[in-house]
Amino acid sequence: MLKKLFGTILRREKPKTFRTWQIELTTRCPLRCRMCVREGEAPWQYRQMPLADFKKLLPDLAEVESVVLEGWGESLLHPDLAEIIRLVKQAGPRVGFVTSGFGLTRERARELIQAGVDFMGFSLAGTTPATHDAIRIHSQLPDLLAAIRLVNEEREIQGLDRPRLHIVYLMLKDNFREILSLPALAREVGIKEIVLINICHTVTPWQEAQQVFSKEEGSDGNEAFIRQAEEQARKWGILLKKSALSVSGSAICAENPLENLYISAEGEVAPCVYSHPPLPSPFKRLFRGQEVPVEKVSFGNIFREPFAAIWEGGDYTAFRDRFSQREKEYRAFYRSLSDGRMKDPQHGFSLSAPPVPCQSCHKILGV
């Protein structure tokens, strides 16, 4: 009996293979945000994942901790969003998405909550209408804040502690100063978590000029300013998470292709959302003042072949091995520092190159 009981406990504690699958439901969006790759010259590819295709993913979700129903479009536009959330919950993972809140009604909020959504992020680009509305074109800040309040009200009506709500704030030069007033705004609308992120995929000169992180390794950048916002957040019990404001390099970027992956609306499996935008291939990136053509990455189509064959395929394995090697090099370097073998940490250390598509991505710089 005890053996059976402990066996059950151990099975429950076994970690899942994947931390997050990011699944794009649609590339359609009612906004024209100035920081979006859609603002480039290349024609946008409009896609929407049919419910019948989404159901093909369900057998593989048992090994996934969280599913983020988000890509390059607005997930609220997908007519089957609530049903998709129900299906993911039945498969086992936590599920949620990030939204502009555009057109969110009380009935839709109730439907999503009843479906079992675990988390929702709301995208802000300023704490005043003048700033937010000028960056996220066709979004009005008062309407977005009303949508947040609406979800909170419906959650309370149903007596639930979910979905957990957070604010996603893209840091730009045009809105950076308003970060100081962000904790107060979050408190006002009943949100306990703020995530500050950088603009990483740039395709226009305006976007590149809006980056707030320092391009110099080790520079303090705007960290002192962010610390003031953190102090304000702590006063009200708000968790403030932030991306780095100076490049440092990283063995594995925050997207972490060893544990996470991205599935586009048409079923293409890629390491992350930045490697497979809905643009013709090659697509353009601006990186350190240079225009870089990048081939779209796909290791297979999950609607046409088994996921195991894709994940274990030679090209995908080789891609991940590059990051595994970088991680080993990084750990070996710090072990040499701790035991005194490395006398001058400023010289003699460099990581092997990441995969080619990642070499022109700001995420690999640690921001």
mmCIF file with all atom_site columns, C-alpha atoms in Angstrom, residues 120-240:
data_model
loop_
_atom_site.group_PDB
_atom_site.id
_atom_site.type_symbol
_atom_site.label_atom_id
_atom_site.label_alt_id
_atom_site.label_comp_id
_atom_site.label_asym_id
_atom_site.label_entity_id
_atom_site.label_seq_id
_atom_site.pdbx_PDB_ins_code
_atom_site.Cartn_x
_atom_site.Cartn_y
_atom_site.Cartn_z
_atom_site.occupancy
_atom_site.B_iso_or_equiv
_atom_site.pdbx_formal_charge
_atom_site.auth_seq_id
_atom_site.auth_comp_id
_atom_site.auth_asym_id
_atom_site.auth_atom_id
_atom_site.pdbx_PDB_model_num
ATOM 1   C CA . MET A 1 120 ? -4.084  37.225 -18.774 1.00 0.00 ? 120 MET A CA 1
ATOM 2   C CA . GLY A 1 121 ? -1.568  39.947 -19.581 1.00 0.00 ? 121 GLY A CA 1
ATOM 3   C CA . PHE A 1 122 ? -2.630  43.393 -20.761 1.00 0.00 ? 122 PHE A CA 1
ATOM 4   C CA . SER A 1 123 ? -0.303  45.373 -23.036 1.00 0.00 ? 123 SER A CA 1
ATOM 5   C CA . LEU A 1 124 ? 0.283   49.002 -22.062 1.00 0.00 ? 124 LEU A CA 1
ATOM 6   C CA . ALA A 1 125 ? 2.514   51.564 -23.749 1.00 0.00 ? 125 ALA A CA 1
ATOM 7   C CA . GLY A 1 126 ? 2.022   54.466 -21.347 1.00 0.00 ? 126 GLY A CA 1
ATOM 8   C CA . THR A 1 127 ? 0.168   55.560 -18.231 1.00 0.00 ? 127 THR A CA 1
ATOM 9   C CA . THR A 1 128 ? -1.492  58.513 -19.955 1.00 0.00 ? 128 THR A CA 1
ATOM 10  C CA . PRO A 1 129 ? -3.791  58.376 -22.994 1.00 0.00 ? 129 PRO A CA 1
ATOM 11  C CA . ALA A 1 130 ? -1.530  60.805 -24.862 1.00 0.00 ? 130 ALA A CA 1
ATOM 12  C CA . THR A 1 131 ? 1.425   58.419 -24.644 1.00 0.00 ? 131 THR A CA 1
ATOM 13  C CA . HIS A 1 132 ? -0.291  55.042 -24.866 1.00 0.00 ? 132 HIS A CA 1
ATOM 14  C CA . ASP A 1 133 ? -2.641  55.959 -27.705 1.00 0.00 ? 133 ASP A CA 1
ATOM 15  C CA . ALA A 1 134 ? 0.163   57.490 -29.791 1.00 0.00 ? 134 ALA A CA 1
ATOM 16  C CA . ILE A 1 135 ? 2.206   54.264 -29.661 1.00 0.00 ? 135 ILE A CA 1
ATOM 17  C CA . ARG A 1 136 ? -0.511  51.604 -29.760 1.00 0.00 ? 136 ARG A CA 1
ATOM 18  C CA . ILE A 1 137 ? -2.546  53.070 -32.606 1.00 0.00 ? 137 ILE A CA 1
ATOM 19  C CA . HIS A 1 138 ? -6.306  52.279 -32.420 1.00 0.00 ? 138 HIS A CA 1
ATOM 20  C CA . SER A 1 139 ? -6.016  51.425 -28.718 1.00 0.00 ? 139 SER A CA 1
ATOM 21  C CA . GLN A 1 140 ? -7.453  53.841 -26.169 1.00 0.00 ? 140 GLN A CA 1
ATOM 22  C CA . LEU A 1 141 ? -6.036  53.649 -22.660 1.00 0.00 ? 141 LEU A CA 1
ATOM 23  C CA . PRO A 1 142 ? -9.383  54.305 -20.870 1.00 0.00 ? 142 PRO A CA 1
ATOM 24  C CA . ASP A 1 143 ? -10.946 51.388 -22.771 1.00 0.00 ? 143 ASP A CA 1
ATOM 25  C CA . LEU A 1 144 ? -8.021  49.115 -21.911 1.00 0.00 ? 144 LEU A CA 1
ATOM 26  C CA . LEU A 1 145 ? -8.225  49.976 -18.208 1.00 0.00 ? 145 LEU A CA 1
ATOM 27  C CA . ALA A 1 146 ? -11.984 49.396 -18.328 1.00 0.00 ? 146 ALA A CA 1
ATOM 28  C CA . ALA A 1 147 ? -11.329 45.920 -19.769 1.00 0.00 ? 147 ALA A CA 1
ATOM 29  C CA . ILE A 1 148 ? -8.972  45.111 -16.880 1.00 0.00 ? 148 ILE A CA 1
ATOM 30  C CA . ARG A 1 149 ? -11.561 46.218 -14.327 1.00 0.00 ? 149 ARG A CA 1
ATOM 31  C CA . LEU A 1 150 ? -14.207 44.198 -16.115 1.00 0.00 ? 150 LEU A CA 1
ATOM 32  C CA . VAL A 1 151 ? -12.171 40.974 -15.838 1.00 0.00 ? 151 VAL A CA 1
ATOM 33  C CA . ASN A 1 152 ? -11.506 41.651 -12.163 1.00 0.00 ? 152 ASN A CA 1
ATOM 34  C CA . GLU A 1 153 ? -15.213 42.225 -11.529 1.00 0.00 ? 153 GLU A CA 1
ATOM 35  C CA . GLU A 1 154 ? -16.209 39.015 -13.286 1.00 0.00 ? 154 GLU A CA 1
ATOM 36  C CA . ARG A 1 155 ? -13.563 37.081 -11.382 1.00 0.00 ? 155 ARG A CA 1
ATOM 37  C CA . GLU A 1 156 ? -14.977 38.370 -8.089  1.00 0.00 ? 156 GLU A CA 1
ATOM 38  C CA . ILE A 1 157 ? -18.559 37.622 -9.141  1.00 0.00 ? 157 ILE A CA 1
ATOM 39  C CA . GLN A 1 158 ? -17.575 34.020 -9.828  1.00 0.00 ? 158 GLN A CA 1
ATOM 40  C CA . GLY A 1 159 ? -15.590 33.821 -6.566  1.00 0.00 ? 159 GLY A CA 1
ATOM 41  C CA . LEU A 1 160 ? -12.352 32.786 -8.258  1.00 0.00 ? 160 LEU A CA 1
ATOM 42  C CA . ASP A 1 161 ? -8.720  33.741 -7.721  1.00 0.00 ? 161 ASP A CA 1
ATOM 43  C CA . ARG A 1 162 ? -7.985  33.361 -11.433 1.00 0.00 ? 162 ARG A CA 1
ATOM 44  C CA . PRO A 1 163 ? -7.121  34.495 -13.985 1.00 0.00 ? 163 PRO A CA 1
ATOM 45  C CA . ARG A 1 164 ? -4.009  36.082 -12.555 1.00 0.00 ? 164 ARG A CA 1
ATOM 46  C CA . LEU A 1 165 ? -3.662  39.453 -14.264 1.00 0.00 ? 165 LEU A CA 1
ATOM 47  C CA . HIS A 1 166 ? -0.478  41.298 -15.144 1.00 0.00 ? 166 HIS A CA 1
ATOM 48  C CA . ILE A 1 167 ? 0.593   44.327 -17.144 1.00 0.00 ? 167 ILE A CA 1
ATOM 49  C CA . VAL A 1 168 ? 3.092   43.939 -19.980 1.00 0.00 ? 168 VAL A CA 1
ATOM 50  C CA . TYR A 1 169 ? 4.831   47.275 -20.562 1.00 0.00 ? 169 TYR A CA 1
ATOM 51  C CA . LEU A 1 170 ? 7.115   47.685 -23.556 1.00 0.00 ? 170 LEU A CA 1
ATOM 52  C CA . MET A 1 171 ? 9.882   50.117 -22.586 1.00 0.00 ? 171 MET A CA 1
ATOM 53  C CA . LEU A 1 172 ? 10.510  52.809 -25.206 1.00 0.00 ? 172 LEU A CA 1
ATOM 54  C CA . LYS A 1 173 ? 12.180  56.192 -25.072 1.00 0.00 ? 173 LYS A CA 1
ATOM 55  C CA . ASP A 1 174 ? 8.785   57.806 -25.645 1.00 0.00 ? 174 ASP A CA 1
ATOM 56  C CA . ASN A 1 175 ? 7.185   56.140 -22.591 1.00 0.00 ? 175 ASN A CA 1
ATOM 57  C CA . PHE A 1 176 ? 10.101  55.385 -20.288 1.00 0.00 ? 176 PHE A CA 1
ATOM 58  C CA . ARG A 1 177 ? 9.484   58.208 -17.809 1.00 0.00 ? 177 ARG A CA 1
ATOM 59  C CA . GLU A 1 178 ? 5.921   57.027 -17.240 1.00 0.00 ? 178 GLU A CA 1
ATOM 60  C CA . ILE A 1 179 ? 7.219   53.800 -15.682 1.00 0.00 ? 179 ILE A CA 1
ATOM 61  C CA . LEU A 1 180 ? 7.341   55.716 -12.392 1.00 0.00 ? 180 LEU A CA 1
ATOM 62  C CA . SER A 1 181 ? 3.562   56.115 -12.416 1.00 0.00 ? 181 SER A CA 1
ATOM 63  C CA . LEU A 1 182 ? 2.944   52.533 -13.562 1.00 0.00 ? 182 LEU A CA 1
ATOM 64  C CA . PRO A 1 183 ? 2.722   50.928 -10.076 1.00 0.00 ? 183 PRO A CA 1
ATOM 65  C CA . ALA A 1 184 ? 0.061   53.441 -9.034  1.00 0.00 ? 184 ALA A CA 1
ATOM 66  C CA . LEU A 1 185 ? -1.937  52.694 -12.173 1.00 0.00 ? 185 LEU A CA 1
ATOM 67  C CA . ALA A 1 186 ? -1.624  48.952 -11.593 1.00 0.00 ? 186 ALA A CA 1
ATOM 68  C CA . ARG A 1 187 ? -2.856  49.362 -8.040  1.00 0.00 ? 187 ARG A CA 1
ATOM 69  C CA . GLU A 1 188 ? -5.790  51.456 -9.234  1.00 0.00 ? 188 GLU A CA 1
ATOM 70  C CA . VAL A 1 189 ? -7.039  48.700 -11.568 1.00 0.00 ? 189 VAL A CA 1
ATOM 71  C CA . GLY A 1 190 ? -6.284  45.814 -9.194  1.00 0.00 ? 190 GLY A CA 1
ATOM 72  C CA . ILE A 1 191 ? -3.187  44.295 -10.801 1.00 0.00 ? 191 ILE A CA 1
ATOM 73  C CA . LYS A 1 192 ? -0.392  42.819 -8.679  1.00 0.00 ? 192 LYS A CA 1
ATOM 74  C CA . GLU A 1 193 ? 2.276   42.136 -11.314 1.00 0.00 ? 193 GLU A CA 1
ATOM 75  C CA . ILE A 1 194 ? 4.090   44.277 -13.890 1.00 0.00 ? 194 ILE A CA 1
ATOM 76  C CA . VAL A 1 195 ? 6.468   42.956 -16.556 1.00 0.00 ? 195 VAL A CA 1
ATOM 77  C CA . LEU A 1 196 ? 8.803   45.454 -18.254 1.00 0.00 ? 196 LEU A CA 1
ATOM 78  C CA . ILE A 1 197 ? 10.169  44.292 -21.603 1.00 0.00 ? 197 ILE A CA 1
ATOM 79  C CA . ASN A 1 198 ? 12.450  45.678 -24.312 1.00 0.00 ? 198 ASN A CA 1
ATOM 80  C CA . ILE A 1 199 ? 11.760  46.135 -27.998 1.00 0.00 ? 199 ILE A CA 1
ATOM 81  C CA . CYS A 1 200 ? 13.916  43.400 -29.513 1.00 0.00 ? 200 CYS A CA 1
ATOM 82  C CA . HIS A 1 201 ? 12.769  42.924 -33.097 1.00 0.00 ? 201 HIS A CA 1
ATOM 83  C CA . THR A 1 202 ? 13.126  46.214 -34.965 1.00 0.00 ? 202 THR A CA 1
ATOM 84  C CA . VAL A 1 203 ? 12.384  46.824 -38.632 1.00 0.00 ? 203 VAL A CA 1
ATOM 85  C CA . THR A 1 204 ? 12.124  50.632 -38.856 1.00 0.00 ? 204 THR A CA 1
ATOM 86  C CA . PRO A 1 205 ? 14.547  53.415 -37.863 1.00 0.00 ? 205 PRO A CA 1
ATOM 87  C CA . TRP A 1 206 ? 11.979  54.750 -35.373 1.00 0.00 ? 206 TRP A CA 1
ATOM 88  C CA . GLN A 1 207 ? 11.818  51.381 -33.626 1.00 0.00 ? 207 GLN A CA 1
ATOM 89  C CA . GLU A 1 208 ? 15.594  51.078 -33.400 1.00 0.00 ? 208 GLU A CA 1
ATOM 90  C CA . ALA A 1 209 ? 15.888  54.625 -32.018 1.00 0.00 ? 209 ALA A CA 1
ATOM 91  C CA . GLN A 1 210 ? 13.300  53.777 -29.329 1.00 0.00 ? 210 GLN A CA 1
ATOM 92  C CA . GLN A 1 211 ? 15.426  51.099 -27.640 1.00 0.00 ? 211 GLN A CA 1
ATOM 93  C CA . VAL A 1 212 ? 16.207  52.117 -24.060 1.00 0.00 ? 212 VAL A CA 1
ATOM 94  C CA . PHE A 1 213 ? 18.786  49.479 -23.183 1.00 0.00 ? 213 PHE A CA 1
ATOM 95  C CA . SER A 1 214 ? 22.438  50.464 -23.344 1.00 0.00 ? 214 SER A CA 1
ATOM 96  C CA . LYS A 1 215 ? 24.414  48.880 -26.161 1.00 0.00 ? 215 LYS A CA 1
ATOM 97  C CA . GLU A 1 216 ? 27.537  48.774 -23.969 1.00 0.00 ? 216 GLU A CA 1
ATOM 98  C CA . GLU A 1 217 ? 28.237  45.751 -21.821 1.00 0.00 ? 217 GLU A CA 1
ATOM 99  C CA . GLY A 1 218 ? 28.167  46.501 -18.112 1.00 0.00 ? 218 GLY A CA 1
ATOM 100 C CA . SER A 1 219 ? 26.630  49.960 -18.486 1.00 0.00 ? 219 SER A CA 1
ATOM 101 C CA . ASP A 1 220 ? 24.164  50.867 -15.742 1.00 0.00 ? 220 ASP A CA 1
ATOM 102 C CA . GLY A 1 221 ? 21.846  52.505 -18.254 1.00 0.00 ? 221 GLY A CA 1
ATOM 103 C CA . ASN A 1 222 ? 18.511  53.479 -16.737 1.00 0.00 ? 222 ASN A CA 1
ATOM 104 C CA . GLU A 1 223 ? 18.659  51.026 -13.840 1.00 0.00 ? 223 GLU A CA 1
ATOM 105 C CA . ALA A 1 224 ? 18.508  53.753 -11.184 1.00 0.00 ? 224 ALA A CA 1
ATOM 106 C CA . PHE A 1 225 ? 15.244  54.991 -12.655 1.00 0.00 ? 225 PHE A CA 1
ATOM 107 C CA . ILE A 1 226 ? 13.772  51.486 -12.646 1.00 0.00 ? 226 ILE A CA 1
ATOM 108 C CA . ARG A 1 227 ? 14.754  51.043 -9.006  1.00 0.00 ? 227 ARG A CA 1
ATOM 109 C CA . GLN A 1 228 ? 12.515  53.976 -8.112  1.00 0.00 ? 228 GLN A CA 1
ATOM 110 C CA . ALA A 1 229 ? 9.603   52.228 -9.799  1.00 0.00 ? 229 ALA A CA 1
ATOM 111 C CA . GLU A 1 230 ? 10.438  49.012 -7.935  1.00 0.00 ? 230 GLU A CA 1
ATOM 112 C CA . GLU A 1 231 ? 10.321  50.865 -4.621  1.00 0.00 ? 231 GLU A CA 1
ATOM 113 C CA . GLN A 1 232 ? 6.894   52.255 -5.492  1.00 0.00 ? 232 GLN A CA 1
ATOM 114 C CA . ALA A 1 233 ? 5.686   48.787 -6.475  1.00 0.00 ? 233 ALA A CA 1
ATOM 115 C CA . ARG A 1 234 ? 6.909   47.199 -3.232  1.00 0.00 ? 234 ARG A CA 1
ATOM 116 C CA . LYS A 1 235 ? 4.930   49.713 -1.180  1.00 0.00 ? 235 LYS A CA 1
ATOM 117 C CA . TRP A 1 236 ? 1.713   48.330 -2.629  1.00 0.00 ? 236 TRP A CA 1
ATOM 118 C CA . GLY A 1 237 ? 2.704   44.680 -2.803  1.00 0.00 ? 237 GLY A CA 1
ATOM 119 C CA . ILE A 1 238 ? 3.141   44.712 -6.559  1.00 0.00 ? 238 ILE A CA 1
ATOM 120 C CA . LEU A 1 239 ? 5.737   42.460 -8.170  1.00 0.00 ? 239 LEU A CA 1
ATOM 121 C CA . LEU A 1 240 ? 7.751   44.280 -10.829 1.00 0.00 ? 240 LEU A CA 1
#
